mmCIF file of N, CA and C in Angstrom:
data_model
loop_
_atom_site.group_PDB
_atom_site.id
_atom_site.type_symbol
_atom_site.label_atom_id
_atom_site.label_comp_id
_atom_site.label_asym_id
_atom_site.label_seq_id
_atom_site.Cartn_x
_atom_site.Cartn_y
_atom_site.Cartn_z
ATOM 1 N N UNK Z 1 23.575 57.605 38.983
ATOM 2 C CA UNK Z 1 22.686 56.812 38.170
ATOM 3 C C UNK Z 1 21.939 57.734 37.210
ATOM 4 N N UNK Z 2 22.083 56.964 35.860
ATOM 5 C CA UNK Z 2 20.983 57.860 35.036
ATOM 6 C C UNK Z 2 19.917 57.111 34.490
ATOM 7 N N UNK Z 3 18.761 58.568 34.489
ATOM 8 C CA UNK Z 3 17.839 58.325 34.388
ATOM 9 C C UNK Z 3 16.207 58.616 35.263
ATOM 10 N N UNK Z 4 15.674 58.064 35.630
ATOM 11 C CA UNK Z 4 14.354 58.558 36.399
ATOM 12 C C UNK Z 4 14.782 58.838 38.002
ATOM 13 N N UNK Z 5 14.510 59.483 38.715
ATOM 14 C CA UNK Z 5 14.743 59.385 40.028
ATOM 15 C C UNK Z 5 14.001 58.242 41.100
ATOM 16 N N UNK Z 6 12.544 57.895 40.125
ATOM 17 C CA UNK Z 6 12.466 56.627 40.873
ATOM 18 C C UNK Z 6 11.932 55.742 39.807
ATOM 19 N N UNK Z 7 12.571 55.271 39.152
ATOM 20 C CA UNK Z 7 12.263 53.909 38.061
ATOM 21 C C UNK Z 7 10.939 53.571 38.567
ATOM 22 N N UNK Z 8 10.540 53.174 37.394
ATOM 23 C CA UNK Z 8 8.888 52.499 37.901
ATOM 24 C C UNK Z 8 8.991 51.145 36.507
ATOM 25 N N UNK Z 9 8.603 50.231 37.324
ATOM 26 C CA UNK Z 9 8.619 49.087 36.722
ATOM 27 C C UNK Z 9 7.275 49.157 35.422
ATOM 28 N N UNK Z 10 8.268 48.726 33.811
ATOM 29 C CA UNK Z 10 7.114 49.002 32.974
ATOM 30 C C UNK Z 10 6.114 47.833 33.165
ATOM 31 N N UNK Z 11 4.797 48.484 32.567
ATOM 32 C CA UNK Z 11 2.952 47.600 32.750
ATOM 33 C C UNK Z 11 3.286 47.145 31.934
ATOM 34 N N UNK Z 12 3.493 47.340 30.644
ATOM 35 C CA UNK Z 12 3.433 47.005 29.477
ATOM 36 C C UNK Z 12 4.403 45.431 28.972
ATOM 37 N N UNK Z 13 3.664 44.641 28.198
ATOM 38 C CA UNK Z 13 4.591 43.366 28.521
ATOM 39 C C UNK Z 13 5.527 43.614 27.718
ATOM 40 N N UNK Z 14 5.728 43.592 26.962
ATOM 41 C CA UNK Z 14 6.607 44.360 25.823
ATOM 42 C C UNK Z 14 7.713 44.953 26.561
ATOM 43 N N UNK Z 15 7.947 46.105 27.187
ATOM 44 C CA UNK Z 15 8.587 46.885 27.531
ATOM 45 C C UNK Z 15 9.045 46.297 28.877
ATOM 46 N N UNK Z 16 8.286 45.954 29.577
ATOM 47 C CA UNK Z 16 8.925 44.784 30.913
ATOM 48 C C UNK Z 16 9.795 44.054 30.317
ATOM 49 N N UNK Z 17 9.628 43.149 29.097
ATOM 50 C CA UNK Z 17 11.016 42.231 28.960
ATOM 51 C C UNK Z 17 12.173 42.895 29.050
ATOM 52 N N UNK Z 18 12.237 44.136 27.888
ATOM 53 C CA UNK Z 18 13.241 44.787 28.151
ATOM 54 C C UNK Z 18 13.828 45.189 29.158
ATOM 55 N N UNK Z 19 12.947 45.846 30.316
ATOM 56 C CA UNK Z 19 13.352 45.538 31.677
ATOM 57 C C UNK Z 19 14.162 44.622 32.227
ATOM 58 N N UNK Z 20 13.820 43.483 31.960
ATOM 59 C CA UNK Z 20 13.627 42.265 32.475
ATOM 60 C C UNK Z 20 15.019 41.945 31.907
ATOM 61 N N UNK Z 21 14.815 41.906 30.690
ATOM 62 C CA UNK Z 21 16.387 41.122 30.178
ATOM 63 C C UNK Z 21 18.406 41.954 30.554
ATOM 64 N N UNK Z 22 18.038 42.688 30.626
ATOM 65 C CA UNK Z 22 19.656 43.081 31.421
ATOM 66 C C UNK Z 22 19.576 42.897 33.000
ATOM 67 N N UNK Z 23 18.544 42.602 33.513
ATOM 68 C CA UNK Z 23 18.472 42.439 35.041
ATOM 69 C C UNK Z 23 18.675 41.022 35.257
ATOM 70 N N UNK Z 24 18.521 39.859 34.329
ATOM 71 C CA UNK Z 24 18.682 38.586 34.741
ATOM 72 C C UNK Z 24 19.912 38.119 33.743
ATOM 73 N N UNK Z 25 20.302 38.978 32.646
ATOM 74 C CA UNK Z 25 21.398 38.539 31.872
ATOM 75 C C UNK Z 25 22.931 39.274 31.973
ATOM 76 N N UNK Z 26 22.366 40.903 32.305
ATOM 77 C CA UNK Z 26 23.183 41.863 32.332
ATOM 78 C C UNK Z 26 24.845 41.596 32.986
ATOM 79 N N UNK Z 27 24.372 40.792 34.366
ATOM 80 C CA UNK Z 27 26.240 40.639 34.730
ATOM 81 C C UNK Z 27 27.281 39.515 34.122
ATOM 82 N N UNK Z 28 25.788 38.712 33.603
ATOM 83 C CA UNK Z 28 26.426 37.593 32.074
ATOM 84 C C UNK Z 28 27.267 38.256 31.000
ATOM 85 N N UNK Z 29 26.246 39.461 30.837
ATOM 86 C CA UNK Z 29 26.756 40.287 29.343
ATOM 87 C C UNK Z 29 28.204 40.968 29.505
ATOM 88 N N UNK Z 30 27.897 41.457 30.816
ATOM 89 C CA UNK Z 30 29.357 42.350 31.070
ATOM 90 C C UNK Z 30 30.261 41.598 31.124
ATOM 91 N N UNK Z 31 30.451 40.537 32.391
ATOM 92 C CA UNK Z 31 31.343 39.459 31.846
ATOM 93 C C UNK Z 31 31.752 39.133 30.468
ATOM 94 N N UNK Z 32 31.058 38.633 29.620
ATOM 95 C CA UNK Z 32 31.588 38.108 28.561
ATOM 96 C C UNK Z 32 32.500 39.909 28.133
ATOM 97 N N UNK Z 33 31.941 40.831 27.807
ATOM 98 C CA UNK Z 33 32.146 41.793 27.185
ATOM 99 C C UNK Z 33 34.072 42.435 27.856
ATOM 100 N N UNK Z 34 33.974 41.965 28.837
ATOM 101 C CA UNK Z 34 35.325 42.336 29.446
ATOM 102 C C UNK Z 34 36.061 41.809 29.402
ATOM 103 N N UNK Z 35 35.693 39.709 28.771
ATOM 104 C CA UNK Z 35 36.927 39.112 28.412
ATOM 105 C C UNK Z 35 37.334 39.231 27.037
ATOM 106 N N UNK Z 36 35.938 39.777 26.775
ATOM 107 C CA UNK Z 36 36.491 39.710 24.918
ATOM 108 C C UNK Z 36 37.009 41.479 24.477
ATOM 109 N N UNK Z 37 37.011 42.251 25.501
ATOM 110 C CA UNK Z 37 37.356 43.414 25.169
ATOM 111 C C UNK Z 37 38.506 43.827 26.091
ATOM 112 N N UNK Z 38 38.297 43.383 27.333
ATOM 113 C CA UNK Z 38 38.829 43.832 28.510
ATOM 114 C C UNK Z 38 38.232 45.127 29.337
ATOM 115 N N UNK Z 39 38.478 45.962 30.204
ATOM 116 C CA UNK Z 39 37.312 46.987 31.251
ATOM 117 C C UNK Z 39 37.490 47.697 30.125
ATOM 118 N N UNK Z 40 36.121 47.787 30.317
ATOM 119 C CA UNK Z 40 35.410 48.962 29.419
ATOM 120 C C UNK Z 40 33.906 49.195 29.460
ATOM 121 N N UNK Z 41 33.399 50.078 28.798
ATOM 122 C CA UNK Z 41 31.745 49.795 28.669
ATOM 123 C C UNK Z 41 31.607 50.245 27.192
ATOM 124 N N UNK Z 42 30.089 50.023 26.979
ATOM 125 C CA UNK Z 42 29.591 50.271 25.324
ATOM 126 C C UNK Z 42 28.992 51.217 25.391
ATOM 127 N N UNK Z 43 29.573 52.591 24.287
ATOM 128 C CA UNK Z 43 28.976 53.827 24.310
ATOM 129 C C UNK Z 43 27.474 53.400 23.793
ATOM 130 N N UNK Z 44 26.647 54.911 24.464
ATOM 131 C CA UNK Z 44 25.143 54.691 24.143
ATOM 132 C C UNK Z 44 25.610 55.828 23.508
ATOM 133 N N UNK Z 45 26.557 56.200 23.167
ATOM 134 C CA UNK Z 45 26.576 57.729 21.959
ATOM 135 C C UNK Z 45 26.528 57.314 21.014
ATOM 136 N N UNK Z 46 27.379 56.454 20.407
ATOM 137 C CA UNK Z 46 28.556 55.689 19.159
ATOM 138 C C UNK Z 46 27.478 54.830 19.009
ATOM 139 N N UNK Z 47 26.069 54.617 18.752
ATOM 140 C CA UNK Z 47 25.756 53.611 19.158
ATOM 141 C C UNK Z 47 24.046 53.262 18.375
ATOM 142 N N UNK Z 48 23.811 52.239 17.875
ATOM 143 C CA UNK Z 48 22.867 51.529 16.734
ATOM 144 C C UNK Z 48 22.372 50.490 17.448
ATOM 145 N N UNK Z 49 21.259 50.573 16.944
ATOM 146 C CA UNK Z 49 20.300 49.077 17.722
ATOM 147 C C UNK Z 49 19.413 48.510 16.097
ATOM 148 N N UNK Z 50 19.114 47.318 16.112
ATOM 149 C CA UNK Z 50 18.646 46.989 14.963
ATOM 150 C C UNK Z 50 17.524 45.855 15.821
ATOM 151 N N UNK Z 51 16.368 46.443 14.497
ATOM 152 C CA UNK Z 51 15.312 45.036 15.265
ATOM 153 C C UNK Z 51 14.787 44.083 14.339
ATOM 154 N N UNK Z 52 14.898 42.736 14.194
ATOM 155 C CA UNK Z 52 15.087 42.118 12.666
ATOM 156 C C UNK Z 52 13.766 41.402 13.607
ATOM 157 N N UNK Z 53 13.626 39.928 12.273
ATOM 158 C CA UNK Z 53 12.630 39.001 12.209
ATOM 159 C C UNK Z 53 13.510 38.054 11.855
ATOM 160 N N UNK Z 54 13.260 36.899 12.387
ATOM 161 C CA UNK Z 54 14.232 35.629 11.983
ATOM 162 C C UNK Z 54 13.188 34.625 12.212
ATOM 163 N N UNK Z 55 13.182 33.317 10.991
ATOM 164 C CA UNK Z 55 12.526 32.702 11.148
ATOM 165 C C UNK Z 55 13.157 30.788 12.084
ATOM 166 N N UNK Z 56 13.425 30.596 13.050
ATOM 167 C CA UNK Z 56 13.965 29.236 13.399
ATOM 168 C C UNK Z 56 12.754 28.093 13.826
ATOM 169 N N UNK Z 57 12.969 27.078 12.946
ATOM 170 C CA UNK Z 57 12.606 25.875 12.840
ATOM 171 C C UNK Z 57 10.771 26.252 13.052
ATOM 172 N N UNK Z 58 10.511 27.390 11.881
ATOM 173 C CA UNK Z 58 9.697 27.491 11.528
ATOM 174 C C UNK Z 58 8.231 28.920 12.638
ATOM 175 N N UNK Z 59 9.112 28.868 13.473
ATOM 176 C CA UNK Z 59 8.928 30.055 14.571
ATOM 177 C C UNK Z 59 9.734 31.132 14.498
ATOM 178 N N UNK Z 60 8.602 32.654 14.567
ATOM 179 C CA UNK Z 60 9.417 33.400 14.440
ATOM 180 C C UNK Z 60 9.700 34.539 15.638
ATOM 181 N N UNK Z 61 11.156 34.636 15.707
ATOM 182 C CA UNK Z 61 11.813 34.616 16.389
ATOM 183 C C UNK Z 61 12.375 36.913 16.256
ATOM 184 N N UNK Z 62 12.712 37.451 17.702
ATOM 185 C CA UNK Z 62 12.811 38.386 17.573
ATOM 186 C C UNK Z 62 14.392 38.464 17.710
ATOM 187 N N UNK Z 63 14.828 39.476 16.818
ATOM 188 C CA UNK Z 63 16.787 39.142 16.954
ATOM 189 C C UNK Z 63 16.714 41.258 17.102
ATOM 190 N N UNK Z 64 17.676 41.314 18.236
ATOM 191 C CA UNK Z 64 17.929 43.131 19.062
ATOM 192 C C UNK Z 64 19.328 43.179 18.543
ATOM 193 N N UNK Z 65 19.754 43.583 18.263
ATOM 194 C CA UNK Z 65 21.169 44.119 17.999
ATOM 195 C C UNK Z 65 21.613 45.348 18.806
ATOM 196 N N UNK Z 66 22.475 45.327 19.722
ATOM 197 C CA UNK Z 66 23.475 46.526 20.104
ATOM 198 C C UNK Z 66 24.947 46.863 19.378
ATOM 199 N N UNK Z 67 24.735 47.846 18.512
ATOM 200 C CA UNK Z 67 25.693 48.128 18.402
ATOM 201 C C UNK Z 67 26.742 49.125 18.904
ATOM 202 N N UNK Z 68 27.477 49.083 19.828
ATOM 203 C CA UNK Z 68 27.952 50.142 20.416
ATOM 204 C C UNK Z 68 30.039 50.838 20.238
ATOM 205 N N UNK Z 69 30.422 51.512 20.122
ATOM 206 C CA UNK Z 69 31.992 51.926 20.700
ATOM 207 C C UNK Z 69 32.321 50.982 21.602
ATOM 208 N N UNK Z 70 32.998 50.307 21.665
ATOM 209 C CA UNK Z 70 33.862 50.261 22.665
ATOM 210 C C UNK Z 70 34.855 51.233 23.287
ATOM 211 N N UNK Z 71 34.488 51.465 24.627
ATOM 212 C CA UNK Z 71 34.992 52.616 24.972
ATOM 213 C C UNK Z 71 36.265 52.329 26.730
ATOM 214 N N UNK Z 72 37.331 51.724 26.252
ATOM 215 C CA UNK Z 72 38.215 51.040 27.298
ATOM 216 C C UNK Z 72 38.278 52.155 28.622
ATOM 217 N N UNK Z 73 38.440 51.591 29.394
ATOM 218 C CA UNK Z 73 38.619 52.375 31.049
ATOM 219 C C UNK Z 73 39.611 53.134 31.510
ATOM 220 N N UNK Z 74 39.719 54.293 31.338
ATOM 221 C CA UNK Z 74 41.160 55.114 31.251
ATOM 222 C C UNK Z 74 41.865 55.251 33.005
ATOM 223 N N UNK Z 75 42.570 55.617 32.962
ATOM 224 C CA UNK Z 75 43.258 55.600 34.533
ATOM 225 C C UNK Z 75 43.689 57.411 33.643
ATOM 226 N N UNK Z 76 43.321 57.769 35.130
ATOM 227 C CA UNK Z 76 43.474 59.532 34.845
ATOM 228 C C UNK Z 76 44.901 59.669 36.167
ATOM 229 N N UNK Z 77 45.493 60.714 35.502
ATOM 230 C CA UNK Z 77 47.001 60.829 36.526
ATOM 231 C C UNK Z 77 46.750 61.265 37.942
#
Protein backbone atom coordinates (compact mmCIF):
# COMPACT_ATOMS: atom_id res chain seq x y z
CA UNK A 1 0.00 0.00 0.00
CA UNK A 2 1.03 3.49 -0.77
CA UNK A 3 1.18 6.12 1.13
CA UNK A 4 0.92 7.02 5.05
CA UNK A 5 1.58 4.12 7.33
CA UNK A 6 -1.45 4.96 9.22
CA UNK A 7 -4.02 7.07 7.14
CA UNK A 8 -5.77 9.43 9.31
CA UNK A 9 -9.12 10.36 8.31
CA UNK A 10 -9.16 14.13 6.85
CA UNK A 11 -10.99 17.08 9.55
CA UNK A 12 -11.35 19.13 6.91
CA UNK A 13 -14.78 18.92 4.99
CA UNK A 14 -13.42 19.56 1.82
CA UNK A 15 -10.79 17.05 1.84
CA UNK A 16 -13.03 14.27 3.64
CA UNK A 17 -15.23 14.20 0.49
CA UNK A 18 -12.40 13.36 -1.37
CA UNK A 19 -11.84 10.73 1.03
CA UNK A 20 -15.11 9.85 0.99
CA UNK A 21 -15.81 9.62 -2.71
CA UNK A 22 -13.58 6.55 -4.01
CA UNK A 23 -14.55 4.68 -0.77
CA UNK A 24 -18.33 4.63 -1.58
CA UNK A 25 -17.92 4.88 -5.50
CA UNK A 26 -14.45 3.44 -6.09
CA UNK A 27 -15.47 -0.43 -6.83
CA UNK A 28 -18.32 1.29 -9.12
CA UNK A 29 -15.46 3.15 -10.89
CA UNK A 30 -13.22 0.19 -11.37
CA UNK A 31 -15.92 -1.83 -12.62
CA UNK A 32 -17.05 0.37 -15.19
CA UNK A 33 -13.25 1.12 -16.09
CA UNK A 34 -12.49 -2.68 -16.80
CA UNK A 35 -15.46 -3.12 -19.04
CA UNK A 36 -14.72 -0.24 -21.03
CA UNK A 37 -10.96 -0.89 -21.04
CA UNK A 38 -10.57 -4.33 -19.80
CA UNK A 39 -7.76 -5.20 -16.46
CA UNK A 40 -5.91 -2.50 -16.09
CA UNK A 41 -5.44 0.57 -13.85
CA UNK A 42 -5.01 4.50 -14.49
CA UNK A 43 -1.49 5.78 -14.31
CA UNK A 44 -1.05 8.54 -11.55
CA UNK A 45 2.25 9.27 -13.71
CA UNK A 46 0.60 9.90 -17.28
CA UNK A 47 -1.77 11.74 -15.50
CA UNK A 48 -4.02 15.41 -15.29
CA UNK A 49 -6.79 16.35 -13.05
CA UNK A 50 -8.88 19.42 -13.97
CA UNK A 51 -11.20 21.40 -11.58
CA UNK A 52 -13.98 23.36 -13.52
CA UNK A 53 -17.31 25.27 -12.42
CA UNK A 54 -20.47 24.23 -14.14
CA UNK A 55 -23.52 25.90 -13.81
CA UNK A 56 -26.92 23.16 -13.74
CA UNK A 57 -30.38 24.38 -13.53
CA UNK A 58 -29.02 27.38 -12.12
CA UNK A 59 -26.73 25.75 -9.19
CA UNK A 60 -23.35 25.63 -9.24
CA UNK A 61 -21.99 22.61 -9.51
CA UNK A 62 -18.21 21.19 -8.99
CA UNK A 63 -16.99 18.97 -12.20
CA UNK A 64 -13.02 16.78 -11.13
CA UNK A 65 -11.63 15.39 -14.08
CA UNK A 66 -9.10 12.36 -14.04
CA UNK A 67 -7.18 12.15 -16.62
CA UNK A 68 -5.04 9.21 -16.65
CA UNK A 69 -2.85 6.31 -19.18
CA UNK A 70 -4.41 3.55 -19.40
CA UNK A 71 -2.08 1.17 -18.37
CA UNK A 72 -3.42 -2.78 -19.32
CA UNK A 73 -2.26 -5.76 -16.91
CA UNK A 74 0.72 -7.54 -18.29
CA UNK A 75 1.25 -11.36 -17.53
CA UNK A 76 5.16 -11.60 -17.01
CA UNK A 77 6.74 -15.19 -18.28
Amino acid sequence: MKGQEEPSIPSDPALYRFYEVPQVYGPAMKAIMHEEFGDGIMSAIDFEVSVDKEIQDGEEHVVITYDGKFLPYKKFP
